[in-house]
Short mmCIF file of C-alpha atoms and ligand atoms in Angstrom, two decimals:
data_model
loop_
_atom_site.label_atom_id
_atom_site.label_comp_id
_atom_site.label_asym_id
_atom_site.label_seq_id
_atom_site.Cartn_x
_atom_site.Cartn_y
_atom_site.Cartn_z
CA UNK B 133 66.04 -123.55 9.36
CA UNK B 134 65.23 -126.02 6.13
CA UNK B 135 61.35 -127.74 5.35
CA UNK B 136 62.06 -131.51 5.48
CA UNK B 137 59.70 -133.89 4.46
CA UNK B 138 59.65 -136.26 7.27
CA UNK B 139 58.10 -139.96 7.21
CA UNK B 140 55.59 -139.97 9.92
CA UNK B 141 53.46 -142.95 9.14
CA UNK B 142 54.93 -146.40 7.29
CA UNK B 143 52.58 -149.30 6.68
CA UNK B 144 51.91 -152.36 3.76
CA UNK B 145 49.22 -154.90 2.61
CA UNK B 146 50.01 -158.12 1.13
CA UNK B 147 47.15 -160.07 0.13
CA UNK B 148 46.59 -163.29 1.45
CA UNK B 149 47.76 -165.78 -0.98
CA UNK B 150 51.07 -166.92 -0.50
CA UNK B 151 52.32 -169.02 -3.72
CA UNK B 152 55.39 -171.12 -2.95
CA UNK B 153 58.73 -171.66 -5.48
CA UNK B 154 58.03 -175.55 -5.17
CA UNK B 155 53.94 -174.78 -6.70
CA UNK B 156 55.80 -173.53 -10.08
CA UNK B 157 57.51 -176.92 -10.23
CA UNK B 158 53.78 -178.49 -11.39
CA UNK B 159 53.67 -176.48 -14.92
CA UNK B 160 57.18 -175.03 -16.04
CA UNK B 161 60.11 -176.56 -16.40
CA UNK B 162 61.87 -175.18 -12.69
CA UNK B 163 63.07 -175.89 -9.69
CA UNK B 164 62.68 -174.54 -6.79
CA UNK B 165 66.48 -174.69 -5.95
CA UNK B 166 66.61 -172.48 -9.30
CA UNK B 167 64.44 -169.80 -8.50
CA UNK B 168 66.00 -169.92 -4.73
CA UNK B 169 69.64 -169.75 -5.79
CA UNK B 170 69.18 -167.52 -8.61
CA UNK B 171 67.28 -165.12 -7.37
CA UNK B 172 66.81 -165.73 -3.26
CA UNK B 173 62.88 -165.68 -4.17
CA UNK B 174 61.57 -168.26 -1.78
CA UNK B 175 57.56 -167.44 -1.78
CA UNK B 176 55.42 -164.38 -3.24
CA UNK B 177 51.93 -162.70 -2.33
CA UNK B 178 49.62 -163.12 -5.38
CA UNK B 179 46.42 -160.65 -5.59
CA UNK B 180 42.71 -162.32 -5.82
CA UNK B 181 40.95 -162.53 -9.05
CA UNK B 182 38.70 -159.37 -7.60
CA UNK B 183 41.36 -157.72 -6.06
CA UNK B 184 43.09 -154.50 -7.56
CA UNK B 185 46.44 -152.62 -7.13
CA UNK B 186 43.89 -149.41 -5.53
CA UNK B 187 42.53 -152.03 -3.35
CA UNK B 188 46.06 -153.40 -2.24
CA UNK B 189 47.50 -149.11 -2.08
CA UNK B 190 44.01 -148.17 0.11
CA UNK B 191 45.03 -150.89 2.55
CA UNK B 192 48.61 -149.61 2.85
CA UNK B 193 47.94 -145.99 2.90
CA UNK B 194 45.30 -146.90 6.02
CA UNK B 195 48.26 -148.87 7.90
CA UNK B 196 50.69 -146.07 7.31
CA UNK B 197 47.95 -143.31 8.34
CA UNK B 198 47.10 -145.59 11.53
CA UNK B 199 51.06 -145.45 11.96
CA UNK B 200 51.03 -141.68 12.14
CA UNK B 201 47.93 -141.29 14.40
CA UNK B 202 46.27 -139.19 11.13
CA UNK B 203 43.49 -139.65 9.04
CA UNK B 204 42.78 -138.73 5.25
CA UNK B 205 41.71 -135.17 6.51
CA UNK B 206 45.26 -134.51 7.01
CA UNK B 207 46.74 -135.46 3.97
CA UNK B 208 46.52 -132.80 1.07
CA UNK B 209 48.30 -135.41 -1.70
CA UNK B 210 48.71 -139.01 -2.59
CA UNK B 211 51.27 -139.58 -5.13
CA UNK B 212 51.04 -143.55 -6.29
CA UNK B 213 53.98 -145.10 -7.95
CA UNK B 214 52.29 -148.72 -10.02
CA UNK B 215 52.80 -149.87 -13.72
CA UNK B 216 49.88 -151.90 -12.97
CA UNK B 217 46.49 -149.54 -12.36
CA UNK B 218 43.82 -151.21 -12.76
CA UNK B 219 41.91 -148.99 -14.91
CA UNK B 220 44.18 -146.95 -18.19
CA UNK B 221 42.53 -144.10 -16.67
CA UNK B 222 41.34 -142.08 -13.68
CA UNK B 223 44.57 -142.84 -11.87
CA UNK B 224 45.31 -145.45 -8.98
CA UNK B 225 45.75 -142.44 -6.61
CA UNK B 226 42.55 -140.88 -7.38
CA UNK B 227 40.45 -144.23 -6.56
CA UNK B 228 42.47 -144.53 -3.34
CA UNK B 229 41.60 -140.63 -2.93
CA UNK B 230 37.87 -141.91 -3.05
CA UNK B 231 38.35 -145.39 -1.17
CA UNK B 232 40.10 -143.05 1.88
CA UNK B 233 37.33 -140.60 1.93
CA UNK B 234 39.47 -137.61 0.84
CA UNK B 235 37.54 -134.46 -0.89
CA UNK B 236 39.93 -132.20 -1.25
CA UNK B 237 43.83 -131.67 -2.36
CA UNK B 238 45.20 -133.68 -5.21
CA UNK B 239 46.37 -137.18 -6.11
CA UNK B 240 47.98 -138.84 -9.66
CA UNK B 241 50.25 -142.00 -10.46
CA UNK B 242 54.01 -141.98 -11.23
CA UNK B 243 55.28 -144.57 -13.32
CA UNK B 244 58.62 -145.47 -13.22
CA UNK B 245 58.33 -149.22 -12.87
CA UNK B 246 60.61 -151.01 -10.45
CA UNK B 247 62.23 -147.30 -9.56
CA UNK B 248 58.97 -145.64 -9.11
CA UNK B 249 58.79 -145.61 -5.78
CA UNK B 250 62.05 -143.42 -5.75
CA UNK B 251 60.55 -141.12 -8.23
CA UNK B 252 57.47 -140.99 -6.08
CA UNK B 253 59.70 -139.94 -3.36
CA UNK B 254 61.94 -137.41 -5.00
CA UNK B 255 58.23 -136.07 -6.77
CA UNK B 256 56.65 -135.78 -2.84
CA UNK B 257 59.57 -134.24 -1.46
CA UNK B 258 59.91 -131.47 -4.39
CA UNK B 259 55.58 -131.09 -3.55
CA UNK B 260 56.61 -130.31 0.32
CA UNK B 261 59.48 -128.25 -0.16
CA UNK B 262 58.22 -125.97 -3.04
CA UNK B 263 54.75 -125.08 -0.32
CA UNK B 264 52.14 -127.06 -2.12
CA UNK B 265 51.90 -129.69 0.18
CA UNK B 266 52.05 -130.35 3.93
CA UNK B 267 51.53 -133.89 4.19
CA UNK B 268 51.94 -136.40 1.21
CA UNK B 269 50.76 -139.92 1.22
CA UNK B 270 53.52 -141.82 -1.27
CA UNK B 271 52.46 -145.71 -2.22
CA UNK B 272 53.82 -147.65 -3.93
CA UNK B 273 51.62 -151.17 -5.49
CA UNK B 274 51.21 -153.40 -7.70
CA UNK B 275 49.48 -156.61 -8.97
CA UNK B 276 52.41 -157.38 -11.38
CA UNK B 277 50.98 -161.02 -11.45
CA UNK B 278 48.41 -159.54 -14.15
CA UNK B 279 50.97 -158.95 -16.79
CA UNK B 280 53.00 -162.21 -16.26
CA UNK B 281 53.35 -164.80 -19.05
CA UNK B 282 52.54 -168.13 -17.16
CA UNK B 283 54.56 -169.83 -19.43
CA UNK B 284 57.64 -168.20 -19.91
CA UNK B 285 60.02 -169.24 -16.62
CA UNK B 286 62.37 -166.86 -16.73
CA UNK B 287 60.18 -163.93 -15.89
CA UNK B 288 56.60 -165.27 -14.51
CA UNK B 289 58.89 -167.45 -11.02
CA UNK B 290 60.12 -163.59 -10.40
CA UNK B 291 57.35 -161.29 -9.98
CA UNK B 292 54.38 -161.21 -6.83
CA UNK B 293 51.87 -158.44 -5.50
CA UNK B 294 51.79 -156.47 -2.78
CA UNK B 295 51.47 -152.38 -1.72
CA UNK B 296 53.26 -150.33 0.91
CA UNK B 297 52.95 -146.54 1.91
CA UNK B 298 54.78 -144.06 3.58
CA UNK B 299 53.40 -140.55 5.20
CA UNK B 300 55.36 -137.58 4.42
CA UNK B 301 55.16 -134.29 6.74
CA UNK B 302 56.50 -130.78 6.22
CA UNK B 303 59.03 -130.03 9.16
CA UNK B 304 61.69 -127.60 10.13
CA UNK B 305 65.21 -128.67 10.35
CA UNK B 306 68.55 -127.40 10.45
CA UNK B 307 69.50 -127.92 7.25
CA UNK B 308 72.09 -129.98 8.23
CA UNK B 309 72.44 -134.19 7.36
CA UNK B 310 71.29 -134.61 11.21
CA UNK B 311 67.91 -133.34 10.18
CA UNK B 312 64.70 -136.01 9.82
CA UNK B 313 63.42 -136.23 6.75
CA UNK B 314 64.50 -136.46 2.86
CA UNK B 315 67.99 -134.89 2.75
CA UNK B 316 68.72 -135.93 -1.07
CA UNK B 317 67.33 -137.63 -4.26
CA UNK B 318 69.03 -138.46 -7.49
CA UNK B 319 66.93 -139.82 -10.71
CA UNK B 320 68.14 -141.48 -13.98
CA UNK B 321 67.06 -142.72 -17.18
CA UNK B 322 67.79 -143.73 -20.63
CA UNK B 323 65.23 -144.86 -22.47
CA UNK B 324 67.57 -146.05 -25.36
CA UNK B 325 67.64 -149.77 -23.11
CA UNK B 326 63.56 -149.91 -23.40
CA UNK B 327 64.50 -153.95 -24.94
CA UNK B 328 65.79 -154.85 -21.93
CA UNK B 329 62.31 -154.95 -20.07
CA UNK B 330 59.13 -154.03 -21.45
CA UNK B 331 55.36 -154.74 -21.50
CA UNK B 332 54.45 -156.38 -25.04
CA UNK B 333 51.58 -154.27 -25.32
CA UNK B 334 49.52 -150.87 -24.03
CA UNK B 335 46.87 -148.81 -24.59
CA UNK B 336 48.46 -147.57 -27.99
CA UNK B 337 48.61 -150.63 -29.29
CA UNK B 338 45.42 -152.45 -28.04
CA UNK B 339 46.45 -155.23 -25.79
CA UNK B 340 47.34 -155.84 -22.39
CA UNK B 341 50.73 -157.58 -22.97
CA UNK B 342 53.19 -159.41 -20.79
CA UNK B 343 56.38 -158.70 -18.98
CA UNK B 344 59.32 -159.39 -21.03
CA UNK B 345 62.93 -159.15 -20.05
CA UNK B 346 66.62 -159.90 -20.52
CA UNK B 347 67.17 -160.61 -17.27
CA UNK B 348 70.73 -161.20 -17.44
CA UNK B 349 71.18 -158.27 -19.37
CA UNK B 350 69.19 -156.01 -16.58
CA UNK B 351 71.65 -157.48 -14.34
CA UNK B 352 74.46 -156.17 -15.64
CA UNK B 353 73.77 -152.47 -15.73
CA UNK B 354 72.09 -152.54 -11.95
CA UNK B 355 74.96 -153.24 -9.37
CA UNK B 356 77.09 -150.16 -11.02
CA UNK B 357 74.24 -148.12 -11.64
CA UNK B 358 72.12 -148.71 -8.36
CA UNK B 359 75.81 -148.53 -6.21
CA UNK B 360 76.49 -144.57 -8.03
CA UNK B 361 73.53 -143.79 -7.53
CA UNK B 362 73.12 -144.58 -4.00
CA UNK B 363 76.61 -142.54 -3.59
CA UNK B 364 75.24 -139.46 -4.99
CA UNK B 365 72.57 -139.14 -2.97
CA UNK B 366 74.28 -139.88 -0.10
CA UNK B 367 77.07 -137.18 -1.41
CA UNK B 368 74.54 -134.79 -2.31
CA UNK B 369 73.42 -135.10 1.48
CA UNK B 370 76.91 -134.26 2.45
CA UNK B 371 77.75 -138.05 3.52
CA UNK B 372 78.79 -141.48 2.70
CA UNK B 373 78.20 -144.89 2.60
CA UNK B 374 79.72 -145.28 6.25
CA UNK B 375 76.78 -143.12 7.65
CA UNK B 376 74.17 -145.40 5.96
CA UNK B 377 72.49 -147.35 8.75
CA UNK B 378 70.29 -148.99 6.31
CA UNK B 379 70.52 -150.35 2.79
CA UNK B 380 66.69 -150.22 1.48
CA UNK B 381 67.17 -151.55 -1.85
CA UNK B 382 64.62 -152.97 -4.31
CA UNK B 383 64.08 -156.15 -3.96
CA UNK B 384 64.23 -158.11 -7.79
CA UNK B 385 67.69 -160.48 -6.84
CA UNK B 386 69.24 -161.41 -3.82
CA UNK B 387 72.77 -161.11 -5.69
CA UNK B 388 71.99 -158.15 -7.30
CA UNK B 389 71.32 -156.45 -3.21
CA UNK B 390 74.87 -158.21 -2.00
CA UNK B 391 76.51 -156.84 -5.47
CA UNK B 392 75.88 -153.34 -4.66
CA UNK B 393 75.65 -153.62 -0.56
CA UNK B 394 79.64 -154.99 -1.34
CA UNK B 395 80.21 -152.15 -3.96
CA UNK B 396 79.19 -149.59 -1.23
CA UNK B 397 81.58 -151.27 1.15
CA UNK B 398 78.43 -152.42 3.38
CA UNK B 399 78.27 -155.93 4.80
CA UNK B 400 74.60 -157.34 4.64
CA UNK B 401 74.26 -156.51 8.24
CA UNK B 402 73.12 -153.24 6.73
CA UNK B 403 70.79 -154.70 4.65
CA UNK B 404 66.84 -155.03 5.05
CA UNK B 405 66.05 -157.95 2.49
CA UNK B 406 62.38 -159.42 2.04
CA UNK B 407 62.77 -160.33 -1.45
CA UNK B 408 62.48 -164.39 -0.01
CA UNK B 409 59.20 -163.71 1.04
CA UNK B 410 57.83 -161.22 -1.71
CA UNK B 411 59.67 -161.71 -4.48
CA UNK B 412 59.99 -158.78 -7.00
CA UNK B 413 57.00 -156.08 -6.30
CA UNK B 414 57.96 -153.30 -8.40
CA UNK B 415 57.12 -150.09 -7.26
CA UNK B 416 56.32 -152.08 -4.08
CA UNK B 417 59.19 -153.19 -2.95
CA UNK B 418 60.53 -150.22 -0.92
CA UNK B 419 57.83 -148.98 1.23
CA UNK B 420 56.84 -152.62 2.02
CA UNK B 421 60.56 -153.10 2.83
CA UNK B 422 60.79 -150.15 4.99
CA UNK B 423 57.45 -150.95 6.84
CA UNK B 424 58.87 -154.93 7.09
CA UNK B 425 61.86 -153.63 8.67
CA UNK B 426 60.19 -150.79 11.34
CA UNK B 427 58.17 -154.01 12.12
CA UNK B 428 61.31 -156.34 12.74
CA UNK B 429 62.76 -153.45 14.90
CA UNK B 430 65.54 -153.04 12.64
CA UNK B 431 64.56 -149.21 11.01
CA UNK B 432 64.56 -147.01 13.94
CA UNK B 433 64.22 -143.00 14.54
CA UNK B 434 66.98 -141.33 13.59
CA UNK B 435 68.44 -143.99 11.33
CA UNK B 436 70.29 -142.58 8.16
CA UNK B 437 68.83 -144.90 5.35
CA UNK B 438 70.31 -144.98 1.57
CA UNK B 439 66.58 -146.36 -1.03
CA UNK B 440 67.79 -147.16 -4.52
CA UNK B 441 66.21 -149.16 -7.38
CA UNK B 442 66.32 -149.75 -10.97
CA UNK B 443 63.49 -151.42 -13.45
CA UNK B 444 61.60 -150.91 -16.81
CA UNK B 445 62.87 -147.93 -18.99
CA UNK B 446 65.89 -148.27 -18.08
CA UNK B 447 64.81 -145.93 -15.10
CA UNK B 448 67.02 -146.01 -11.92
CA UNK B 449 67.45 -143.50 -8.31
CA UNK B 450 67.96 -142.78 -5.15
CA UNK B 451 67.48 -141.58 -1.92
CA UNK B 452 68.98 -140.51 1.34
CA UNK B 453 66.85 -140.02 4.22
CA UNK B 454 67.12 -139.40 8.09
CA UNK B 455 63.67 -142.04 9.74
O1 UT7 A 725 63.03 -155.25 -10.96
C1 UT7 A 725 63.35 -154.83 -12.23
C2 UT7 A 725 64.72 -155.17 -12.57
N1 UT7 A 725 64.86 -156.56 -12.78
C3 UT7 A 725 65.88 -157.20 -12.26
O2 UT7 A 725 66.64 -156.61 -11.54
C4 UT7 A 725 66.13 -158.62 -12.65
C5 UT7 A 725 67.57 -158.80 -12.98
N2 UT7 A 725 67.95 -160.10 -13.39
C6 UT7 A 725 67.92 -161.20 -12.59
O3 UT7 A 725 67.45 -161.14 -11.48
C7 UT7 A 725 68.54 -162.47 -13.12
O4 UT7 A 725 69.16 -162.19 -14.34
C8 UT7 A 725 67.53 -163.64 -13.29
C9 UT7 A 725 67.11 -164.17 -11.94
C10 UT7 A 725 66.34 -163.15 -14.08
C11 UT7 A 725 68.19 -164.79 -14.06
O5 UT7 A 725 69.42 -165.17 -13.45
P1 UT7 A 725 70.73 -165.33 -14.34
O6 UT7 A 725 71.76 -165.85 -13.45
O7 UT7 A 725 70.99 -164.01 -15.01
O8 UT7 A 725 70.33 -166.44 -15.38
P2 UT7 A 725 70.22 -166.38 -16.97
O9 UT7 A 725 69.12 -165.49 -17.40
O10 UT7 A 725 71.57 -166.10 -17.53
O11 UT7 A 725 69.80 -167.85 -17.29
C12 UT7 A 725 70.60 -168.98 -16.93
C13 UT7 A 725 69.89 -170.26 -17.37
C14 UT7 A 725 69.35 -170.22 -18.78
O12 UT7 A 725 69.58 -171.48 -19.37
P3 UT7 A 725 70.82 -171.71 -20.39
O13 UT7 A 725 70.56 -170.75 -21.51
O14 UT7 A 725 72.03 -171.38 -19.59
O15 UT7 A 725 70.67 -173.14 -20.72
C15 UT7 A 725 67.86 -170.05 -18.60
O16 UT7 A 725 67.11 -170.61 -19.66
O17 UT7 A 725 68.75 -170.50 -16.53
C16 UT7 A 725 67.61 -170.80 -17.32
N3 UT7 A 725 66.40 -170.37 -16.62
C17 UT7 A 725 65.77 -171.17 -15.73
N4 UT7 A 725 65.99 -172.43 -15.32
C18 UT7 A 725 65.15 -172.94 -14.40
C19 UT7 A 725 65.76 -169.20 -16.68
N5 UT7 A 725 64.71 -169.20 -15.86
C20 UT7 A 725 64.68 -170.41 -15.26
C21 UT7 A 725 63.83 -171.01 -14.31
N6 UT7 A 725 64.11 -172.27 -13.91
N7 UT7 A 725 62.78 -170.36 -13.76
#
């Protein structure tokens, strides 16, 4: 017998404003054919002017507590993967603590930009297996549209807003790679590429900043990186990429998903992709793509699926888990 943490509950929130490539074509100097073929963004979710990433992680972490018949009673942590709280301090998580009505256990932030989800993840799962959770509520959101510079194309066409959240429960397996649950993780960093995409500002140096990044240069390292990574996890699980079921990669470039599905040897049929209709979300991107694709009937129980993102830092991980 092995504890597993096992997703029970999956759900997202986008908020209602859908902002189409074509709208960008009025004040920069794009196309919508650009953004389309360059990055397979077709459309993103932008948050309203009095909406905040706790308000878009409360409504996900209800739809993924609906989705496992529970209620805030039952969970004893949230752990919040964003880049883009809205206040520098409490955390995300705690507010979401409030907004769910939960007095007791423990909640805090993560941030590990685009990869934070995955860090969320591996942090959850270590929470559950070393006894000091049972249940862990893991969101990630984000309202990257706060820290875009409207006037710089290459970056400001990429980014949109949304939140998605997954519900994590202690249960016994086998120990074996046929068990539900998390059966690997793998993290990375090295901070020594922080050029390569960065806020221009922070609490430390009093201002709020914008995105900036190389893109092409972020490019480069993520196919290799994201396609090792995914194979250690999947190795550390005791399998390999022709388990995998499911790709559930972060969603920044449609050529940077096909780069690594071909490096793994996977055709796109393994794929879930939803960066057309939410462009890049950050810490976002993989619960609402694992609640998109539950929803299209594609992610079913029992399904081995292979999670693995890279972003801001450089930070980059993965992980291997049974649905
Ligand atoms: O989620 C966190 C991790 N982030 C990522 O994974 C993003 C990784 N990078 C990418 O997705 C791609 O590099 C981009 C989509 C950002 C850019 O695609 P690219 O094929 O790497 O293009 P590029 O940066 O090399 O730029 C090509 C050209 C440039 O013009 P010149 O220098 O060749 O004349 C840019 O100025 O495209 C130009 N360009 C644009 N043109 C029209 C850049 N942005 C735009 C735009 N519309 N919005």
């Amino acid at each position: 017998m092995a504890g597993r943490s096992v997703v029970v509950g999956v759900g997202h929130y986008l908020p209602e404003r859908v902002v189409q490539n074509a709208e960008f074509e009025n004040t920069l100097e794009t196309t919508d054919e650009w953004i389309r073929t360059r990055s397979g963004i077709e459309r993103r979710h932008f948050a309203a002017e009095d909406e905040t990433t706790s308000d878009l992680a409360t409504n996900a972490a209800k739809a993924a507590l609906a989705d496992a018949g529970l209620t805030a009673d039952d969970i004893d942590a949230i752990v919040l993967a964003t880049s883009t709280a809205d206040l520098t301090f409490p955390s995300a998580a705690t507010m979401v603590q409030a907004r769910l009505g939960m007095t007791r256990g423990f909640a805090f932030d993560v941030q590990a930009v685009c990869a934070g989800f995955v860090f969320a993840l591996s942090n959850a799962n270590a929470l559950i297996l070393s006894g000091q959770a049972k249940r862990v509520l893991v969101i990630g959101a984000e309202t990257f549209s706060r820290i875009m510079d409207w006037t710089d194309r290459s970056t400001c066409v990429l980014f949109g807003d949304g939140a998605g959240a997954l519900v994590l429960e202690e249960q016994q397996g086998q120990g074996t790679s046929d068990d539900r649950g998390i059966l690997a993780t793998d993290l990375n960093s090295d901070g020594r590429y922080k050029d390569l995409l960065y806020v221009d500002g922070g609490v430390s140096t009093q201002s709020t900043g914008h995105l900036r990044m190389q893109g092409n240069q972020v490019f480069r390292h993520a196919v290799e990186k994201l396609a090792k990574t995914a194979e250690i996890a999947l190795e550390r699980a005791g399998l390999n990429s022709d388990d995998v079921d499911w790709i559930v990669p972060h969603q920044a470039n449609i050529r940077i998903i096909q780069g690594t599905a071909k490096k793994m040897g996977l055709p796109m049929d393994n794929v879930i992709v939803t960066v057309q209709d939410h462009g890049n979300t950050s810490a976002a991107s993989i619960p609402l793509a694992l609640s998109v694709g539950k929803q299209r009937g594609q992610i079913k129980q029992g399904d081995l699926i292979v999670t693995e993102a890279i972003g801001g830092g450089l930070a980059w991980g993965a992980v291997a888990l049974r649905w």
